[in-house]
């Protein structure tokens, strides 16, 4: 249902802004985080054994509010509203000179929390100037003996999952046939290869999402030449699952690669997209005929990922309690449906993401040594506007579950174009060890320090 869109970054606009205004040199504090709130264990108490990081892609405050208004009502509360600690963080990217690029894409923002370093839009866990790889939170977790996992509704090679276990110059370098913009990263040039190849070479214990077509591409260089990336994964010990049934029965002990759609996992809800001049009031269709019945929900994938990671970290240590795990879960199509100005698609994905948040919170309730963080990578287009407003751009009117009328507007780009991200700060909420670190206004890069400190990763 999601119409294809290309991420279009505000290169030109941001560059002009930086040139036209005297941006002061970025203070050291803004790179290293809130200067008066360092993430230290001594200041915040007990370490975390596990971290579950949930990313609503493009899930700014208005995306959260839309989902709340539509599903549980204006006075209701989503699962993600129930965290004991809530703050905000800034999301900007940088240019190659380190000056702010005020609107980030998912690659630069993900690099921020994955590595603690800001980078240029489009880049995956490499520096903005010298284009050098920077260690990621997942790599550090592996090095310290933790089990690791990544779950997404996007392609597993899309930017947000990619930042964890790959380093490429450009986010488009997803499979071996997609390497045009990353000549230095190819295996033939001594690089680590595409995002798909790097992800399986890292032997991340659990990789669940879409993007099967990327993994079906044939490796053209190096020891796996002539095999598909899926075959490479099997050689590396992966069990490959492709639907709800095979996910249900797969056991831990060996890493698991779940590829549940050829591209992005189909959305849960559908409806009429926003239109110039608005739409008739509509109820969203809470089932998508184009979503195969055997497609596991994000909630189910999250539950299974936790089960597999728990098993892995135990078997790795003679069935004694192991060293814990790091898991990232992404609700990717909040962003993609926002780009498409499709409020029902967007709200359905936010609601699906919120059910995954509940899985994480339920786990943490039984395992209080788990730090759970729910946040976004950047803000997005959708705004709640008055019913009597006639805004420019695209709008739609929804009839909410509580019977109200809710008008949504998308005006961050010309109608017919992909609607754009925004540069607003976004929510970050947490529970568990070191959750105090999300309070106040922090920087996206501070989240890396919080996660690393909570897990005492060296
Ligand atoms: Zn986007």
Coordinates of C-alpha atoms in Angstrom, one line a residue, residues 69-420:
X69 CA -6.5 10.8 19.6
X70 CA -7.6 8.3 17.1
X71 CA -7.2 5.1 19.1
X72 CA -7.5 5.7 22.8
X73 CA -8.9 9.2 22.7
X74 CA -7.6 12.6 23.6
X75 CA -7.7 11.8 27.3
X76 CA -6.4 8.3 26.9
X77 CA -2.8 7.1 27.2
X78 CA -0.8 4.9 24.8
X79 CA 1.8 2.5 26.2
X80 CA 4.5 4.8 25.2
X81 CA 2.9 7.6 27.3
X82 CA 3.3 5.5 30.4
X83 CA 7.1 5.6 30.9
X84 CA 8.1 7.2 34.3
X85 CA 10.7 9.4 32.7
X86 CA 10.1 11.6 29.7
X87 CA 12.3 14.2 28.1
X88 CA 13.1 15.6 24.7
X89 CA 16.2 15.4 22.5
X90 CA 17.5 17.3 19.5
X91 CA 18.0 15.5 16.2
X92 CA 20.0 17.7 13.8
X93 CA 22.6 16.3 11.5
X94 CA 25.9 18.1 10.5
X95 CA 27.6 19.0 7.3
X96 CA 31.1 17.8 6.5
X97 CA 32.6 20.7 8.5
X98 CA 30.6 19.8 11.6
X99 CA 28.1 22.7 11.3
X100 CA 24.4 21.9 11.9
X101 CA 22.2 20.6 9.2
X102 CA 18.9 21.3 10.9
X103 CA 16.8 18.6 9.3
X104 CA 18.2 15.1 9.7
X105 CA 17.5 11.9 7.8
X106 CA 17.3 8.5 9.4
X107 CA 20.9 7.6 8.6
X108 CA 22.5 10.6 10.3
X109 CA 20.2 10.5 13.2
X110 CA 20.6 6.7 13.7
X111 CA 24.4 7.2 13.6
X112 CA 24.0 9.7 16.4
X113 CA 22.6 7.2 18.9
X114 CA 24.4 4.2 17.5
X115 CA 27.9 5.8 17.7
X116 CA 27.7 9.0 19.7
X117 CA 28.9 10.9 16.7
X118 CA 26.9 13.2 14.4
X119 CA 27.3 12.7 10.7
X120 CA 26.1 14.0 7.4
X121 CA 22.7 13.1 6.0
X122 CA 22.7 9.7 4.2
X123 CA 25.8 8.3 5.9
X124 CA 25.8 5.1 8.0
X125 CA 28.0 5.0 11.2
X126 CA 30.9 6.8 9.6
X127 CA 32.4 10.3 10.3
X128 CA 31.1 13.4 8.5
X129 CA 34.5 14.6 7.2
X130 CA 36.9 11.7 6.8
X131 CA 34.2 9.0 6.1
X132 CA 35.8 6.6 8.7
X133 CA 33.9 3.9 10.5
X134 CA 33.0 4.6 14.1
X135 CA 32.2 1.7 16.5
X136 CA 28.5 1.2 17.2
X137 CA 26.6 0.3 20.4
X138 CA 25.8 -3.1 18.9
X139 CA 29.4 -3.8 18.1
X140 CA 30.5 -2.8 21.7
X141 CA 27.7 -5.0 23.1
X142 CA 28.9 -8.0 21.1
X143 CA 32.5 -7.3 22.2
X144 CA 31.4 -7.4 25.8
X145 CA 29.6 -10.7 25.4
X146 CA 26.0 -9.5 25.1
X147 CA 23.5 -11.1 22.8
X148 CA 22.3 -8.6 20.1
X149 CA 19.2 -8.1 17.9
X150 CA 17.5 -5.8 15.5
X151 CA 13.8 -5.8 14.5
X152 CA 12.2 -3.5 12.0
X153 CA 9.2 -3.1 9.7
X154 CA 11.5 -1.6 7.0
X155 CA 14.0 -3.5 5.0
X156 CA 16.7 -4.8 7.3
X157 CA 19.1 -2.8 5.2
X158 CA 17.2 0.5 5.6
X159 CA 19.0 3.2 7.5
X160 CA 17.7 2.7 11.0
X161 CA 18.7 -0.9 11.4
X162 CA 21.8 -0.4 9.2
X163 CA 23.4 2.0 11.7
X164 CA 23.8 -0.8 14.2
X165 CA 26.0 -3.3 12.3
X166 CA 27.3 -1.7 9.2
X167 CA 29.4 1.3 8.0
X168 CA 28.9 2.7 4.5
X169 CA 29.4 6.1 2.9
X170 CA 25.8 6.2 1.7
X171 CA 22.5 4.6 2.9
X172 CA 21.6 3.5 -0.6
X173 CA 24.4 0.8 -0.6
X174 CA 22.0 -1.8 0.8
X175 CA 22.9 -5.0 -1.2
X176 CA 25.8 -6.1 -3.3
X177 CA 24.1 -4.7 -6.5
X178 CA 23.6 -1.3 -4.9
X179 CA 27.2 -0.2 -4.3
X180 CA 27.4 2.7 -6.8
X181 CA 27.7 5.4 -4.2
X182 CA 30.1 3.5 -1.9
X183 CA 33.1 2.6 -4.1
X184 CA 35.5 2.6 -1.1
X185 CA 33.2 0.1 0.8
X186 CA 33.1 -2.7 -1.8
X187 CA 34.7 -6.0 -0.9
X188 CA 36.8 -5.7 -4.1
X189 CA 38.3 -2.4 -2.8
X190 CA 39.1 -3.9 0.6
X191 CA 35.9 -2.6 2.2
X192 CA 33.3 -4.4 4.3
X193 CA 30.7 -4.7 1.5
X194 CA 27.0 -3.7 1.4
X195 CA 24.8 -3.2 4.4
X196 CA 23.2 -6.7 3.9
X197 CA 26.6 -8.4 3.7
X198 CA 27.9 -6.5 6.8
X199 CA 24.8 -7.3 8.8
X200 CA 25.2 -11.0 8.4
X201 CA 29.0 -10.9 8.7
X202 CA 28.5 -9.3 12.1
X203 CA 26.5 -12.4 13.2
X204 CA 23.9 -10.3 15.0
X205 CA 22.0 -13.0 16.9
X206 CA 18.5 -11.9 15.7
X207 CA 17.7 -9.9 12.6
X208 CA 14.0 -9.7 11.8
X209 CA 12.3 -7.4 9.2
X210 CA 11.7 -6.9 5.5
X211 CA 14.1 -6.5 2.6
X212 CA 14.3 -10.1 1.3
X213 CA 15.1 -8.9 -2.2
X214 CA 18.3 -7.2 -1.0
X215 CA 19.5 -10.5 0.6
X216 CA 18.6 -12.4 -2.6
X217 CA 21.2 -10.3 -4.5
X218 CA 24.4 -12.1 -5.6
X219 CA 27.7 -11.3 -3.9
X220 CA 30.1 -10.3 -6.7
X221 CA 33.5 -10.3 -4.8
X222 CA 35.3 -12.0 -2.0
X223 CA 34.9 -15.4 -0.3
X224 CA 31.1 -15.5 -0.9
X225 CA 31.3 -14.6 -4.6
X226 CA 28.5 -16.2 -6.6
X227 CA 26.3 -16.8 -3.6
X228 CA 23.3 -14.7 -2.5
X229 CA 23.6 -12.9 0.8
X230 CA 21.0 -15.3 2.2
X231 CA 23.2 -18.2 1.2
X232 CA 26.1 -16.3 2.8
X233 CA 24.1 -16.0 6.0
X234 CA 23.4 -19.8 6.0
X235 CA 27.1 -20.4 5.6
X236 CA 27.7 -18.2 8.6
X237 CA 25.3 -20.3 10.6
X238 CA 22.0 -18.4 10.3
X239 CA 18.6 -20.0 10.3
X240 CA 16.5 -18.2 7.8
X241 CA 12.7 -17.8 8.4
X242 CA 10.2 -16.1 6.1
X243 CA 6.8 -16.1 7.8
X244 CA 4.9 -16.1 11.1
X245 CA 4.8 -19.9 11.2
X246 CA 8.6 -20.5 10.7
X247 CA 9.3 -17.6 13.2
X248 CA 7.1 -19.3 15.8
X249 CA 9.0 -22.6 15.7
X250 CA 12.5 -21.4 15.3
X251 CA 14.8 -22.1 18.3
X252 CA 17.8 -20.2 19.6
X253 CA 21.3 -21.5 19.7
X254 CA 22.1 -20.4 16.2
X255 CA 21.5 -16.8 14.8
X256 CA 18.1 -16.1 13.2
X257 CA 17.5 -14.1 10.0
X258 CA 13.9 -13.3 9.4
X259 CA 12.9 -11.8 6.0
X260 CA 9.2 -11.3 6.1
X261 CA 8.6 -9.2 2.9
X262 CA 10.5 -8.6 -0.4
X263 CA 10.8 -4.9 0.5
X264 CA 9.2 -2.9 3.3
X265 CA 6.8 -5.0 5.5
X266 CA 3.2 -4.1 4.3
X267 CA 1.4 -1.7 6.7
X268 CA -1.4 -2.8 9.1
X269 CA -4.0 -0.1 8.3
X270 CA -5.2 1.6 5.1
X271 CA -7.4 4.5 4.2
X272 CA -7.7 7.4 1.8
X273 CA -4.5 9.5 1.7
X274 CA -4.7 13.2 2.4
X275 CA -5.7 15.4 -0.6
X276 CA -5.6 19.0 -1.6
X277 CA -8.7 20.6 -0.1
X278 CA -9.2 17.7 2.3
X279 CA -11.1 14.4 2.3
X280 CA -14.6 13.4 3.4
X281 CA -14.6 12.2 7.1
X282 CA -13.4 8.6 7.1
X283 CA -12.7 5.7 9.4
X284 CA -9.5 3.9 8.9
X285 CA -9.6 0.3 7.6
X286 CA -7.8 -1.7 10.3
X287 CA -6.8 -4.5 8.0
X288 CA -4.7 -4.3 4.9
X289 CA -5.8 -6.7 2.1
X290 CA -2.3 -6.4 0.7
X291 CA -0.7 -7.6 3.9
X292 CA -0.2 -11.4 3.7
X293 CA -1.8 -13.2 6.7
X294 CA 1.5 -14.9 7.4
X295 CA 3.3 -11.7 8.1
X296 CA 4.2 -11.4 11.8
X297 CA 3.3 -8.2 13.5
X298 CA 6.0 -6.0 15.0
X299 CA 4.6 -7.0 18.4
X300 CA 5.1 -10.7 17.7
X301 CA 8.6 -10.2 16.3
X302 CA 9.6 -8.2 19.3
X303 CA 8.3 -10.9 21.7
X304 CA 10.2 -13.6 19.7
X305 CA 13.4 -11.5 19.5
X306 CA 13.4 -11.2 23.3
X307 CA 12.8 -14.9 23.7
X308 CA 15.7 -15.8 21.3
X309 CA 18.1 -13.3 22.9
X310 CA 17.3 -14.5 26.4
X311 CA 18.0 -18.1 25.3
X312 CA 21.2 -17.1 23.5
X313 CA 22.7 -15.2 26.4
X314 CA 21.9 -18.2 28.7
X315 CA 23.1 -21.0 26.5
X316 CA 26.3 -19.0 25.9
X317 CA 27.1 -19.3 29.6
X318 CA 26.3 -22.8 30.6
X319 CA 22.6 -22.1 31.3
X320 CA 23.7 -19.7 34.0
X321 CA 22.3 -16.2 33.8
X322 CA 24.3 -14.6 31.0
X323 CA 25.5 -11.1 30.3
X324 CA 22.3 -9.7 28.9
X325 CA 21.3 -8.4 25.5
X326 CA 20.9 -5.3 23.4
X327 CA 17.8 -5.1 21.2
X328 CA 16.6 -2.4 18.8
X329 CA 13.0 -2.4 17.5
X330 CA 12.0 0.0 14.8
X331 CA 8.5 1.0 13.7
X332 CA 9.6 2.2 10.3
X333 CA 6.5 3.0 8.3
X334 CA 5.3 5.7 10.6
X335 CA 7.8 7.7 8.6
X336 CA 7.1 6.1 5.3
X337 CA 3.3 6.8 5.6
X338 CA 4.0 10.3 6.8
X339 CA 6.1 10.8 3.6
X340 CA 3.1 9.5 1.6
X341 CA 0.6 11.8 3.5
X342 CA -1.5 8.7 4.5
X343 CA -2.8 9.3 8.0
X344 CA -4.5 5.9 8.4
X345 CA -1.3 4.1 7.3
X346 CA 0.7 6.2 9.7
X347 CA -1.6 5.8 12.7
X348 CA -1.9 2.1 12.2
X349 CA 1.9 1.8 12.2
X350 CA 2.1 4.0 15.3
X351 CA -0.4 1.8 17.1
X352 CA 1.5 -1.4 16.0
X353 CA 4.7 0.1 17.3
X354 CA 2.9 1.0 20.6
X355 CA 2.0 -2.7 21.0
X356 CA 5.7 -3.5 20.6
X357 CA 6.4 -1.0 23.3
X358 CA 4.1 -2.9 25.6
X359 CA 6.0 -6.1 25.0
X360 CA 9.2 -4.4 26.1
X361 CA 7.5 -2.8 29.1
X362 CA 6.0 -6.1 30.2
X363 CA 9.4 -7.8 29.9
X364 CA 11.0 -5.0 32.0
X365 CA 8.3 -5.3 34.6
X366 CA 9.5 -8.9 35.2
X367 CA 13.2 -8.0 34.6
X368 CA 13.7 -4.6 36.2
X369 CA 17.4 -4.7 35.3
X370 CA 16.3 -3.8 31.8
X371 CA 16.6 -0.3 30.5
X372 CA 13.8 0.4 28.0
X373 CA 14.0 3.6 25.9
X374 CA 11.3 4.7 23.4
X375 CA 12.1 7.6 21.1
X376 CA 12.1 8.7 17.5
X377 CA 14.8 9.6 15.0
X378 CA 13.3 12.9 13.8
X379 CA 10.1 14.8 13.5
X380 CA 7.8 14.6 10.5
X381 CA 5.1 16.3 8.5
X382 CA 1.7 15.6 10.0
X383 CA 0.0 18.3 12.0
X384 CA -3.4 18.4 13.8
X385 CA -5.2 21.4 12.5
X386 CA -8.6 23.0 13.3
X387 CA -11.6 21.5 11.4
X388 CA -12.4 24.9 10.0
X389 CA -8.9 25.5 8.7
X390 CA -8.2 25.3 5.0
X391 CA -4.5 24.8 5.0
X392 CA -2.4 24.6 1.9
X393 CA -1.1 21.3 0.9
X394 CA -2.7 17.9 1.7
X395 CA -5.3 17.3 4.4
X396 CA -7.6 14.5 5.6
X397 CA -10.4 14.3 8.1
X398 CA -10.7 11.2 10.3
X399 CA -13.5 10.0 12.6
X400 CA -11.8 8.8 15.7
X401 CA -12.7 5.8 17.9
X402 CA -14.3 8.2 20.4
X403 CA -16.4 9.7 17.6
X404 CA -14.6 13.0 17.2
X405 CA -13.4 14.5 14.0
X406 CA -9.7 14.9 13.6
X407 CA -8.1 17.0 10.7
X408 CA -4.6 16.2 9.7
X409 CA -2.5 18.4 7.4
X410 CA 0.7 17.6 5.5
X411 CA 2.4 20.7 4.2
X412 CA 6.2 20.2 4.3
X413 CA 6.4 19.8 0.6
X414 CA 4.5 20.4 -2.6
X415 CA 1.5 18.1 -3.0
X416 CA 2.5 15.1 -5.1
X417 CA 6.0 15.2 -3.7
X418 CA 7.2 13.1 -0.7
X419 CA 6.3 15.1 2.4
X420 CA 9.5 16.0 4.4

